[in-house]
Amino acid sequence: METTSVRVRFAPSPTGGLHLGGVRTALFNYLFARKHNGSFVLRIEDTDQTRFVPGAEQYIIDCLKWCNIAPDEGPHLDGHFGPYRQSERKATYRQYAEQLITQGNAYYAFDTPEELENMRNRFRTEANPSPQYDARVRMEMKNSLTMTAEELHQELEKKTPYVVRIKMPAGREILLNDMIRGEVRFQTDQVDDKVLLKADGMPTYHLAVVADDYAMQITHAFRGEEWLPSAPVHVMLWEYLGWKEKMPEWAHLPLILKPDGQGKLSKRDGDRLGFPVFAMDWQDPKSGDIAKGFREMGFLPEAFVNMLAMLGWNDGSGEEIFTLEELAERFSIERIQKAGAKFDFEKAKWFNQEWIKKSSVATLQPLVRTTLQANGIEAAEEMLGTIIPMVKDRCQLLNDFVQQSAYFFQDPAKPELELIKPKWDSNKTAFFEGWLEKTEATYADNAAALEAEFKEMASAAQLKVGELQLPLRIMLVGGKFGPPVFEIISLIGMEATQRRVKTALSELA
RNA sequence: GGCCCGUUGGUCAAUCGGUUAAGACGCCUCCCUUUCACGGAGGAAUGAGGGGUUCGAUUCCCCUACGGGCUACCA
């Protein structure tokens, strides 16, 4: 019987837009929490004051909400483990840092940035291009390990800026049991004395993540694979602080990679290759630049989340389209991929298309209305309800509804007449003039009858129906797309039809 | 350089020692359709290399190669 309830957390830094990888980490947290009836906590890791961006926290909350993976606890919600912003928990970190110093597991370091730079230059060799602040060098630096009690007291009195560093033990092997990767071993001699408390009194990630995971009783910690190398520091901290039995189980998620080349997917790649990397539009408050989001690109949240879940995880069944509920049911850490996955925007669009096909008119209608409005098209609800089922199989993105339904509401601005000009002749002009005359008084609500009449006239004029029907479509719709022409006529009515054909005819003359 | 992680078609991937090595995206062909899609039927395309272990390795082990991550008073 499980006695402790599952508690997981998503802990982003409010430094900008919410990246694909971030949303996936949040999603896996959410799915795991739902599956085990646990709690999903949002914790804001705003310990770097230099990178803090106003508005980013609310933006993150909004993104999670759009994705339907809202947390149970967080800075904007109630919860018994707050505050949920690390900047508001400053006092506890200092307390733990001092405890570690007292225990002899951490120490004050007064080295200036210049002195650190000098150290790196001094110890840099070809075999060791980036020397670390570790057991080999710490006794040569300016810290409480190399100072007398009197010297230390003086520096502290003088308010000399200092950081607190962890003192990594010598000659130990740290074994981490990762839920995705299994046993991972580290030698403590290879790990440097990471800074725990910065000169400004803020903790670094290393101290904060341990203190908060403990305080918030996190049972399972998901994070990106880029954190694996610093995991031994965190394990040591759990041990030094005496909480080893409470340490969460770790799951280091594989990275989402660039579609081409190699490396982590970055915002630049999206710009370069023409797809978004953020969940929603993000406007940088300083530059005012807007980075495109999947939402604004025309993705359904269900599709976005579905696509993300399948990037690095699958349930083994071969099925790919799942609702959030189905994902939560089937989710299992054991089936998370170990290797990074290259992001494929084509496949992402396919997921969205599947979701558009799968979605009901009722769920699509408000989204389509908003999309059309954003493009200056005011659509009557009744008309929308008729059109959506006709065109939704032709849309990959919500924005495709603009092209696929604009002609129901307005005459095409620039019909692609070039497509028919080469084969155009006076016989066709004559045919259409005759057809216009004949259909002027027609009540156009019967697509089948219209089609039959059109074909009849074509054969009477000894013209191929196909060579007339395509021009008609282009005159009415603007291009080679859309549902059957005569169904379109039956919706836009004979008046609009006549007008569009006449306009086209005069341009073809 | 060091440490850590990884490696099945172009991409996402199944397989948990014995298979004709699934499926999906994309691509190509055909059918349906006098548009575009949807749908249907096919096709091309994969175990990085080398050693072991084993009756038998894509699967287990080792080495190499390659890719990635980390190596900040950023997360």
Coordinates of C-alpha atoms (C1' of nucleotides) in Angstrom, one line a residue:
Chain A
M1 CA 0.0 0.0 0.0
E2 CA 1.4 3.4 -1.0
T3 CA 1.5 5.6 2.1
T4 CA 3.1 8.7 0.7
S5 CA 1.2 10.6 -1.9
V6 CA 2.9 11.6 -5.1
R7 CA 4.0 15.2 -5.3
V8 CA 5.8 16.6 -8.4
R9 CA 6.9 20.0 -9.5
F10 CA 7.5 22.0 -12.5
A11 CA 10.1 24.7 -11.7
P12 CA 10.8 27.1 -14.5
S13 CA 12.7 30.3 -14.3
P14 CA 10.8 33.4 -15.3
T15 CA 13.3 34.5 -17.9
G16 CA 11.3 34.6 -21.1
G17 CA 9.0 32.5 -23.3
L18 CA 8.1 28.9 -22.4
H19 CA 10.0 26.6 -24.6
L20 CA 8.7 23.3 -26.1
G21 CA 11.0 21.3 -23.8
G22 CA 9.7 23.2 -20.8
V23 CA 6.1 22.4 -21.7
R24 CA 7.0 18.8 -22.1
T25 CA 8.6 18.6 -18.7
A26 CA 5.5 20.3 -17.3
L27 CA 3.3 17.8 -19.2
F28 CA 5.2 14.7 -17.9
N29 CA 4.9 16.1 -14.4
Y30 CA 1.2 16.6 -14.9
L31 CA 0.6 13.2 -16.4
F32 CA 2.5 11.5 -13.6
A33 CA 0.6 13.4 -11.0
R34 CA -2.8 12.6 -12.6
K35 CA -1.9 9.0 -13.0
H36 CA -1.0 8.6 -9.4
N37 CA -3.6 10.9 -8.0
G38 CA -0.8 13.2 -6.8
S39 CA -0.2 16.9 -6.7
F40 CA 1.4 19.0 -9.3
V41 CA 3.2 22.0 -8.0
L42 CA 4.4 25.1 -9.9
R43 CA 7.5 26.6 -8.4
I44 CA 9.0 29.8 -9.8
E45 CA 12.8 29.7 -9.7
D46 CA 13.6 33.4 -9.7
T47 CA 16.9 33.4 -8.0
D48 CA 18.8 35.1 -10.7
Q49 CA 17.9 38.7 -10.4
T50 CA 19.9 39.6 -13.5
R51 CA 17.8 37.4 -15.7
F52 CA 14.4 38.0 -14.2
V53 CA 11.9 39.2 -16.7
P54 CA 8.6 40.8 -15.5
G55 CA 5.5 39.2 -16.9
A56 CA 7.2 35.9 -17.5
E57 CA 5.6 34.2 -14.5
Q58 CA 2.1 35.1 -15.5
Y59 CA 2.9 34.0 -19.0
I60 CA 4.1 30.6 -17.8
I61 CA 0.9 30.2 -15.8
D62 CA -1.2 31.2 -18.9
C63 CA 0.7 28.7 -21.1
L64 CA 0.0 25.8 -18.7
K65 CA -3.6 26.8 -18.6
W66 CA -3.9 26.9 -22.3
C67 CA -2.4 23.4 -22.5
N68 CA -4.9 22.3 -19.9
I69 CA -2.1 21.1 -17.6
A70 CA -2.6 23.7 -14.9
P71 CA -0.9 23.0 -11.5
D72 CA -2.6 22.2 -8.3
E73 CA -0.3 24.5 -6.2
G74 CA 1.7 27.5 -7.2
P75 CA 2.3 31.2 -6.6
H76 CA -1.1 32.1 -7.9
L77 CA -2.9 29.4 -6.0
D78 CA -3.4 28.3 -2.4
G79 CA -1.3 25.5 -1.1
H80 CA 0.3 24.5 2.2
F81 CA 3.9 24.5 0.9
G82 CA 4.3 28.2 -0.1
P83 CA 5.7 30.6 -0.8
Y84 CA 6.1 29.2 -4.3
R85 CA 8.6 31.8 -5.5
Q86 CA 12.2 31.2 -4.5
S87 CA 12.8 34.9 -4.1
E88 CA 10.4 34.8 -1.2
R89 CA 12.1 31.9 0.5
K90 CA 15.5 33.6 0.8
A91 CA 15.9 33.2 4.6
T92 CA 15.6 29.4 4.5
Y93 CA 18.4 29.0 2.0
R94 CA 20.8 31.1 4.1
Q95 CA 19.9 29.1 7.1
Y96 CA 20.8 25.9 5.4
A97 CA 24.0 27.4 4.0
E98 CA 25.0 28.3 7.5
Q99 CA 24.1 24.9 8.8
L100 CA 26.3 23.3 6.1
I101 CA 29.2 25.6 7.1
T102 CA 28.8 24.7 10.7
Q103 CA 28.8 21.1 9.8
G104 CA 32.0 21.5 7.8
N105 CA 30.3 20.6 4.5
A106 CA 30.5 24.1 3.0
Y107 CA 32.7 27.1 3.4
Y108 CA 32.9 30.8 2.8
A109 CA 34.8 31.9 -0.3
F110 CA 36.0 35.4 -0.8
D111 CA 37.6 35.1 -4.2
T112 CA 36.8 37.9 -6.6
P113 CA 35.8 37.3 -10.2
E114 CA 39.3 38.4 -11.1
E115 CA 40.9 36.0 -8.7
L116 CA 38.8 33.1 -10.1
E117 CA 39.9 34.1 -13.6
N118 CA 43.5 34.1 -12.4
M119 CA 43.0 30.7 -10.9
R120 CA 41.7 29.3 -14.2
N121 CA 44.6 30.8 -16.1
R122 CA 47.1 29.5 -13.6
F123 CA 45.8 25.9 -13.6
R124 CA 44.8 25.7 -17.3
T125 CA 46.8 23.2 -19.2
E126 CA 46.3 21.5 -22.5
A127 CA 45.0 18.4 -20.7
N128 CA 42.7 20.5 -18.5
P129 CA 41.4 23.5 -20.4
S130 CA 38.8 24.5 -17.9
P131 CA 40.0 24.0 -14.3
Q132 CA 37.4 23.7 -11.6
Y133 CA 37.2 25.1 -8.1
D134 CA 37.6 21.7 -6.5
A135 CA 39.6 19.7 -3.9
R136 CA 42.8 20.3 -5.9
V137 CA 42.7 24.0 -5.9
R138 CA 40.5 25.1 -3.0
M139 CA 43.4 25.1 -0.5
E140 CA 45.1 27.7 -2.7
M141 CA 42.1 30.1 -2.8
K142 CA 40.8 32.7 -0.4
N143 CA 38.2 30.9 1.6
S144 CA 37.4 29.9 5.2
L145 CA 39.3 26.7 4.7
T146 CA 42.6 28.6 4.1
M147 CA 42.0 31.4 6.6
T148 CA 42.4 31.5 10.3
A149 CA 39.4 32.1 12.4
E150 CA 40.6 35.6 13.1
E151 CA 41.0 36.3 9.4
L152 CA 37.6 35.0 8.6
H153 CA 36.1 37.1 11.4
Q154 CA 37.7 40.2 10.0
E155 CA 36.5 39.6 6.4
L156 CA 33.0 39.0 7.7
E157 CA 33.2 42.1 9.8
K158 CA 34.4 44.1 6.8
K159 CA 31.4 42.9 4.9
T160 CA 33.7 41.6 2.1
P161 CA 31.5 39.9 -0.5
Y162 CA 31.5 36.2 -0.3
V163 CA 29.8 33.1 -1.6
V164 CA 29.2 29.8 0.1
R165 CA 30.6 26.7 -1.6
I166 CA 29.8 23.1 -1.0
K167 CA 32.8 21.0 0.1
M168 CA 32.7 17.9 -2.1
P169 CA 34.0 14.9 -0.2
A170 CA 37.1 13.1 -1.5
G171 CA 37.2 9.7 -3.0
R172 CA 33.6 8.8 -2.9
E173 CA 31.3 7.3 -5.6
I174 CA 27.8 8.7 -5.8
L175 CA 25.2 6.4 -7.2
L176 CA 22.1 7.9 -8.7
N177 CA 19.2 5.7 -9.6
D178 CA 17.5 7.5 -12.4
M179 CA 14.0 6.3 -13.3
I180 CA 14.8 6.6 -17.0
R181 CA 18.5 5.8 -17.2
G182 CA 19.0 3.4 -14.3
E183 CA 22.2 3.6 -12.3
V184 CA 24.4 6.5 -13.0
R185 CA 27.8 6.7 -11.1
F186 CA 29.9 9.8 -10.4
Q187 CA 33.2 10.2 -8.6
T188 CA 33.1 13.0 -6.2
D189 CA 36.7 13.9 -7.1
Q190 CA 35.4 14.9 -10.6
V191 CA 32.8 17.3 -9.2
D192 CA 33.7 20.8 -8.2
D193 CA 32.7 22.8 -5.2
K194 CA 29.7 24.5 -6.6
V195 CA 28.5 27.8 -5.3
L196 CA 25.5 27.4 -3.0
L197 CA 24.8 30.9 -1.9
K198 CA 25.7 33.8 -4.1
A199 CA 27.2 37.1 -3.0
D200 CA 23.8 38.8 -3.3
G201 CA 22.5 36.4 -0.7
M202 CA 20.4 34.4 -3.2
P203 CA 20.9 30.7 -3.5
T204 CA 22.0 29.1 -6.7
Y205 CA 19.8 26.4 -8.3
H206 CA 21.7 23.7 -6.5
L207 CA 20.8 24.8 -3.0
A208 CA 17.4 26.0 -3.9
V209 CA 16.2 22.9 -5.7
V210 CA 17.2 20.7 -2.8
A211 CA 15.8 22.9 0.0
D212 CA 12.6 23.3 -1.9
D213 CA 12.1 19.8 -3.0
Y214 CA 12.5 18.8 0.6
A215 CA 10.2 21.6 1.9
M216 CA 7.6 20.9 -0.6
Q217 CA 7.8 17.1 -0.1
I218 CA 8.5 16.4 -3.7
T219 CA 8.5 12.6 -4.3
H220 CA 9.5 12.5 -8.0
A221 CA 11.6 15.1 -9.7
F222 CA 11.5 15.4 -13.5
R223 CA 14.0 17.7 -15.2
G224 CA 16.0 18.0 -18.4
E225 CA 19.0 15.8 -19.1
E226 CA 21.2 18.9 -18.9
W227 CA 21.0 18.6 -15.1
L228 CA 22.4 15.1 -14.9
P229 CA 26.0 16.3 -14.5
S230 CA 25.1 18.3 -11.4
A231 CA 23.0 15.6 -9.9
P232 CA 25.9 14.4 -7.6
V233 CA 26.0 17.9 -6.0
H234 CA 22.3 17.6 -5.2
V235 CA 22.6 14.1 -3.9
M236 CA 25.4 15.3 -1.6
L237 CA 23.3 18.1 -0.4
W238 CA 20.4 15.8 0.5
E239 CA 22.9 13.7 2.4
Y240 CA 24.7 16.6 4.2
L241 CA 21.3 18.1 5.2
G242 CA 20.3 14.8 6.6
W243 CA 17.3 14.2 4.4
K244 CA 18.6 11.4 2.3
E245 CA 15.6 9.2 2.9
K246 CA 13.3 11.9 1.7
M247 CA 15.2 12.5 -1.6
P248 CA 12.8 12.3 -4.6
E249 CA 13.3 9.8 -7.3
W250 CA 14.9 11.4 -10.3
A251 CA 13.9 11.3 -13.9
H252 CA 16.2 13.1 -16.3
L253 CA 14.3 13.7 -19.5
P254 CA 15.9 13.5 -22.9
L255 CA 16.4 16.7 -24.8
I256 CA 14.4 18.0 -27.7
L257 CA 16.9 18.5 -30.5
K258 CA 17.1 20.7 -33.6
P259 CA 15.4 19.2 -36.7
D260 CA 18.6 19.6 -38.7
G261 CA 22.2 19.4 -37.6
Q262 CA 22.6 18.7 -33.9
G263 CA 22.1 20.2 -30.5
K264 CA 19.4 21.5 -28.3
L265 CA 16.4 23.1 -30.0
S266 CA 16.7 26.8 -29.5
K267 CA 14.5 29.8 -30.3
R268 CA 16.9 30.7 -33.1
D269 CA 16.2 27.4 -34.8
G270 CA 12.6 28.2 -34.9
D271 CA 13.2 31.5 -36.5
R272 CA 15.6 30.0 -38.9
L273 CA 13.3 27.1 -40.0
G274 CA 10.0 28.9 -39.7
F275 CA 8.2 27.3 -36.7
P276 CA 7.5 28.4 -33.2
V277 CA 9.4 27.0 -30.1
F278 CA 7.2 28.7 -27.5
A279 CA 3.8 27.6 -26.4
M280 CA 2.2 31.0 -26.9
D281 CA 3.3 34.3 -28.4
W282 CA 5.9 35.9 -26.2
Q283 CA 6.7 39.6 -26.3
D284 CA 10.0 40.6 -24.8
P285 CA 9.2 43.5 -22.6
K286 CA 12.6 45.2 -23.3
S287 CA 12.9 44.9 -27.1
G288 CA 9.2 44.6 -27.8
D289 CA 9.9 41.7 -30.2
I290 CA 7.3 39.1 -30.4
A291 CA 8.3 35.4 -30.7
K292 CA 5.6 33.2 -32.3
G293 CA 3.8 30.7 -30.2
F294 CA 2.1 27.4 -31.2
R295 CA -1.2 28.8 -30.1
E296 CA -1.0 31.8 -32.4
M297 CA 0.3 29.6 -35.2
G298 CA -3.0 27.8 -35.1
F299 CA -2.4 24.8 -33.0
L300 CA -5.1 23.2 -30.8
P301 CA -3.9 22.7 -27.3
E302 CA -4.9 19.1 -27.4
A303 CA -2.8 18.5 -30.5
F304 CA 0.2 20.5 -29.1
V305 CA 0.2 18.5 -25.9
N306 CA -0.4 15.2 -27.7
M307 CA 2.5 15.9 -30.0
L308 CA 4.8 16.8 -27.1
A309 CA 3.9 13.6 -25.3
M310 CA 4.8 11.4 -28.2
L311 CA 8.2 13.2 -28.5
G312 CA 10.2 10.9 -26.3
W313 CA 7.5 8.7 -25.1
N314 CA 5.0 6.1 -26.4
D315 CA 2.8 3.5 -24.9
G316 CA 4.0 0.7 -27.2
S317 CA 0.6 0.2 -28.9
G318 CA 1.5 2.1 -32.0
E319 CA -1.4 4.5 -31.5
E320 CA -0.5 8.1 -31.5
I321 CA -3.6 10.2 -31.0
F322 CA -4.6 10.5 -27.4
T323 CA -6.6 12.9 -25.2
L324 CA -4.9 14.2 -22.1
E325 CA -7.0 11.8 -20.1
E326 CA -5.8 8.8 -22.2
L327 CA -2.2 10.0 -21.9
A328 CA -2.5 10.2 -18.1
E329 CA -3.9 6.7 -18.0
R330 CA -1.2 5.2 -20.1
F331 CA 1.8 7.3 -19.0
S332 CA 4.7 5.4 -17.6
I333 CA 8.2 6.5 -16.9
E334 CA 9.7 3.2 -18.0
R335 CA 8.6 4.0 -21.6
I336 CA 10.3 7.3 -21.8
Q337 CA 13.0 7.3 -24.4
K338 CA 16.6 7.7 -23.3
A339 CA 17.9 9.5 -26.4
G340 CA 17.1 13.0 -27.4
A341 CA 14.5 13.5 -30.2
K342 CA 14.8 15.8 -33.1
F343 CA 11.7 18.0 -33.4
D344 CA 9.8 17.6 -36.7
F345 CA 7.4 20.4 -37.4
E346 CA 5.7 18.4 -40.2
K347 CA 4.7 15.8 -37.8
A348 CA 3.6 18.4 -35.3
K349 CA 1.2 19.8 -38.0
W350 CA 0.0 16.3 -38.7
F351 CA -1.0 15.9 -35.1
N352 CA -2.9 19.2 -35.3
Q353 CA -4.7 18.1 -38.5
E354 CA -5.7 14.9 -36.8
W355 CA -7.1 16.9 -33.9
I356 CA -9.0 19.3 -36.2
K357 CA -10.5 16.3 -38.0
K358 CA -11.4 14.7 -34.6
S359 CA -12.8 17.8 -33.0
S360 CA -16.5 18.6 -33.2
V361 CA -17.9 21.6 -34.9
A362 CA -19.0 22.9 -31.5
T363 CA -15.4 23.0 -30.2
L364 CA -14.0 24.3 -33.4
Q365 CA -16.5 27.0 -34.0
P366 CA -15.4 29.6 -31.4
L367 CA -11.8 29.1 -32.4
V368 CA -12.5 29.4 -36.1
R369 CA -14.6 32.5 -35.5
T370 CA -11.8 34.2 -33.6
T371 CA -9.3 33.2 -36.3
L372 CA -11.5 34.6 -39.0
Q373 CA -12.1 37.8 -37.0
A374 CA -8.4 38.3 -36.6
N375 CA -8.3 38.3 -40.4
G376 CA -11.1 40.8 -40.8
I377 CA -13.8 38.3 -41.6
E378 CA -17.1 38.5 -39.7
A379 CA -18.8 35.2 -40.0
A380 CA -22.4 34.5 -39.1
E381 CA -22.6 31.6 -36.6
E382 CA -25.1 29.6 -38.6
M383 CA -23.0 29.9 -41.7
L384 CA -19.9 28.9 -39.7
G385 CA -21.6 25.8 -38.5
T386 CA -22.3 24.8 -42.0
I387 CA -18.9 25.6 -43.4
I388 CA -16.7 24.0 -40.7
P389 CA -17.6 20.4 -41.5
M390 CA -17.1 21.1 -45.2
V391 CA -13.6 22.4 -44.8
K392 CA -12.1 21.1 -41.7
D393 CA -10.5 18.1 -43.3
R394 CA -8.6 20.5 -45.5
C395 CA -7.0 22.4 -42.6
Q396 CA -3.8 21.5 -40.8
L397 CA -3.7 24.7 -38.7
L398 CA -6.5 26.8 -37.4
N399 CA -5.2 29.6 -39.7
D400 CA -5.9 27.5 -42.7
F401 CA -9.6 28.1 -42.1
V402 CA -9.0 31.7 -43.3
Q403 CA -8.1 30.5 -46.8
Q404 CA -10.6 27.7 -46.8
S405 CA -13.6 29.8 -45.8
A406 CA -12.9 33.4 -46.8
Y407 CA -14.6 33.0 -50.2
F408 CA -17.9 32.2 -48.4
F409 CA -18.0 35.7 -47.1
Q410 CA -16.2 37.9 -49.6
D411 CA -15.3 37.9 -53.2
P412 CA -11.8 36.6 -53.8
A413 CA -9.4 39.6 -54.1
K414 CA -7.1 38.1 -56.7
P415 CA -8.5 35.0 -58.2
E416 CA -5.7 33.0 -59.8
L417 CA -6.9 33.5 -63.3
E418 CA -3.3 32.9 -64.7
L419 CA -4.1 29.2 -64.1
I420 CA -6.9 29.3 -66.7
K421 CA -5.7 32.0 -69.1
P422 CA -3.5 29.8 -71.3
K423 CA -6.4 27.6 -72.2
W424 CA -9.0 30.3 -72.4
D425 CA -10.9 31.0 -75.6
S426 CA -14.0 32.7 -76.9
N427 CA -16.0 29.5 -76.8
K428 CA -15.5 29.5 -73.0
T429 CA -16.4 33.1 -72.7
A430 CA -19.6 32.4 -74.7
F431 CA -20.4 29.4 -72.5
F432 CA -20.1 31.4 -69.3
E433 CA -22.1 34.3 -70.8
G434 CA -24.8 31.8 -71.7
W435 CA -24.7 30.2 -68.3
L436 CA -25.0 33.5 -66.6
E437 CA -28.0 34.4 -68.5
K438 CA -29.6 31.1 -67.9
T439 CA -28.9 31.0 -64.1
E440 CA -29.7 34.7 -63.4
A441 CA -33.1 33.9 -62.2
T442 CA -32.2 30.6 -60.7
Y443 CA -32.8 29.9 -57.1
A444 CA -29.3 28.5 -56.2
D445 CA -30.0 26.3 -53.3
N446 CA -29.9 23.0 -55.1
A447 CA -26.3 22.0 -55.8
A448 CA -27.2 18.8 -57.6
A449 CA -29.6 20.6 -60.0
L450 CA -27.1 23.3 -60.7
E451 CA -24.4 20.8 -61.5
A452 CA -26.7 18.8 -63.8
E453 CA -27.6 21.9 -65.6
F454 CA -24.0 23.1 -66.0
K455 CA -23.0 19.7 -67.4
E456 CA -25.9 19.7 -69.8
M457 CA -25.0 23.1 -71.1
A458 CA -21.4 22.0 -71.4
S459 CA -22.1 19.0 -73.6
A460 CA -24.6 21.1 -75.6
A461 CA -21.7 23.5 -76.3
Q462 CA -19.5 20.5 -77.0
L463 CA -17.1 21.6 -74.3
K464 CA -15.4 19.4 -71.6
V465 CA -17.0 19.8 -68.2
G466 CA -13.6 19.6 -66.5
E467 CA -12.3 22.5 -68.5
L468 CA -15.2 24.6 -67.4
Q469 CA -15.6 23.5 -63.9
L470 CA -12.1 24.4 -62.8
P471 CA -12.4 28.0 -64.2
L472 CA -15.7 28.3 -62.4
R473 CA -14.0 27.3 -59.2
I474 CA -11.2 29.7 -59.6
M475 CA -13.6 32.6 -60.4
L476 CA -15.6 31.8 -57.3
V477 CA -13.1 30.6 -54.8
G478 CA -9.9 32.2 -56.0
G479 CA -7.8 29.1 -56.4
K480 CA -7.6 25.4 -56.8
F481 CA -9.0 24.4 -53.4
G482 CA -12.2 24.0 -51.4
P483 CA -15.3 21.8 -51.3
P484 CA -17.3 20.9 -54.5
V485 CA -18.1 24.1 -56.5
F486 CA -21.8 23.7 -56.7
E487 CA -22.1 23.3 -53.0
I488 CA -20.2 26.5 -52.7
I489 CA -22.7 28.2 -55.0
S490 CA -25.6 26.9 -53.1
L491 CA -24.1 28.7 -50.0
I492 CA -22.9 31.9 -51.4
G493 CA -26.0 32.4 -53.6
M494 CA -26.6 33.2 -57.2
E495 CA -26.0 37.0 -56.8
A496 CA -22.5 36.6 -55.6
T497 CA -21.8 33.9 -58.1
Q498 CA -22.9 36.1 -61.0
R499 CA -20.9 39.0 -59.7
R500 CA -17.7 36.9 -59.4
V501 CA -18.1 35.3 -62.8
K502 CA -18.7 38.6 -64.5
T503 CA -15.7 40.2 -62.9
A504 CA -13.5 37.3 -63.9
L505 CA -14.9 37.3 -67.4
S506 CA -14.1 41.0 -67.9
E507 CA -10.6 40.4 -66.7
L508 CA -10.2 37.4 -69.0
A509 CA -11.4 39.4 -72.0
Chain B
rG1 C1' 40.6 18.2 -22.5
rG2 C1' 37.6 15.9 -18.4
rC3 C1' 33.0 13.9 -16.6
rC4 C1' 28.1 12.1 -17.8
rC5 C1' 24.2 10.5 -21.3
rG6 C1' 23.0 8.5 -25.8
rU7 C1' 23.2 5.6 -31.0
rU8 C1' 17.0 0.8 -35.1
rG9 C1' 14.9 4.0 -42.2
rG10 C1' 15.4 11.4 -43.6
rU11 C1' 12.3 12.1 -38.7
rC12 C1' 9.3 9.9 -34.4
rA13 C1' 9.7 4.9 -33.2
rA14 C1' 8.0 -1.0 -31.8
rU15 C1' 11.0 -5.3 -30.5
rC16 C1' 12.4 -6.6 -23.8
rG17 C1' 17.8 -13.6 -27.4
rG18 C1' 14.9 -16.9 -32.4
rU19 C1' 10.2 -11.7 -36.3
rU20 C1' 9.5 -11.8 -43.7
rA21 C1' 12.8 -5.9 -38.1
rA22 C1' 5.8 -3.2 -36.5
rG23 C1' 3.5 1.4 -37.0
rA24 C1' 3.4 6.8 -37.8
rC25 C1' 5.3 11.5 -40.4
rG26 C1' 7.5 12.8 -44.9
rC27 C1' 8.4 11.1 -50.0
rC28 C1' 6.7 8.2 -54.6
rU29 C1' 2.8 5.2 -57.4
rC30 C1' -2.2 3.9 -58.1
rC31 C1' -7.7 4.1 -56.8
rC32 C1' -11.6 7.5 -55.2
rU33 C1' -12.5 12.6 -56.8
rU34 C1' -13.7 16.7 -63.6
rU35 C1' -10.3 21.4 -57.6
rC36 C1' -7.8 20.8 -53.0
rA37 C1' -8.2 17.7 -49.2
rC38 C1' -10.1 13.3 -46.7
rG39 C1' -10.2 8.1 -47.4
rG40 C1' -8.3 3.4 -49.6
rA41 C1' -4.3 0.2 -51.9
rG42 C1' 0.8 -0.3 -52.8
rG43 C1' 6.3 1.3 -52.9
rA44 C1' 11.3 3.0 -51.7
rA45 C1' 13.9 3.5 -47.0
rU46 C1' 16.6 1.1 -40.8
rG47 C1' 19.8 -2.2 -36.6
rA48 C1' 27.2 3.1 -36.6
rG49 C1' 31.9 -0.3 -36.8
rG50 C1' 34.7 -4.2 -34.5
rG51 C1' 35.2 -7.8 -30.9
rG52 C1' 33.1 -11.1 -27.5
rU53 C1' 28.9 -14.3 -24.6
rU54 C1' 25.4 -17.7 -26.9
rC55 C1' 23.0 -23.2 -30.7
rG56 C1' 21.3 -18.2 -32.1
rA57 C1' 22.3 -11.5 -31.4
rU58 C1' 19.0 -5.3 -33.3
rU59 C1' 18.4 -7.2 -28.3
rC60 C1' 23.6 -8.9 -23.2
rC61 C1' 29.1 -7.3 -22.3
rC62 C1' 33.6 -4.7 -24.0
rC63 C1' 36.2 -1.4 -27.3
rU64 C1' 36.1 2.2 -31.2
rA65 C1' 33.5 5.9 -33.8
rC66 C1' 29.9 9.4 -33.9
rG67 C1' 26.1 12.6 -31.6
rG68 C1' 24.6 15.3 -27.3
rG69 C1' 24.9 17.6 -22.4
rC70 C1' 27.8 19.7 -18.5
rU71 C1' 32.3 21.9 -17.2
rA72 C1' 29.2 30.3 -14.4
rC73 C1' 28.2 33.9 -8.1
rC74 C1' 22.5 31.0 -15.3
rA75 C1' 18.9 27.9 -14.7

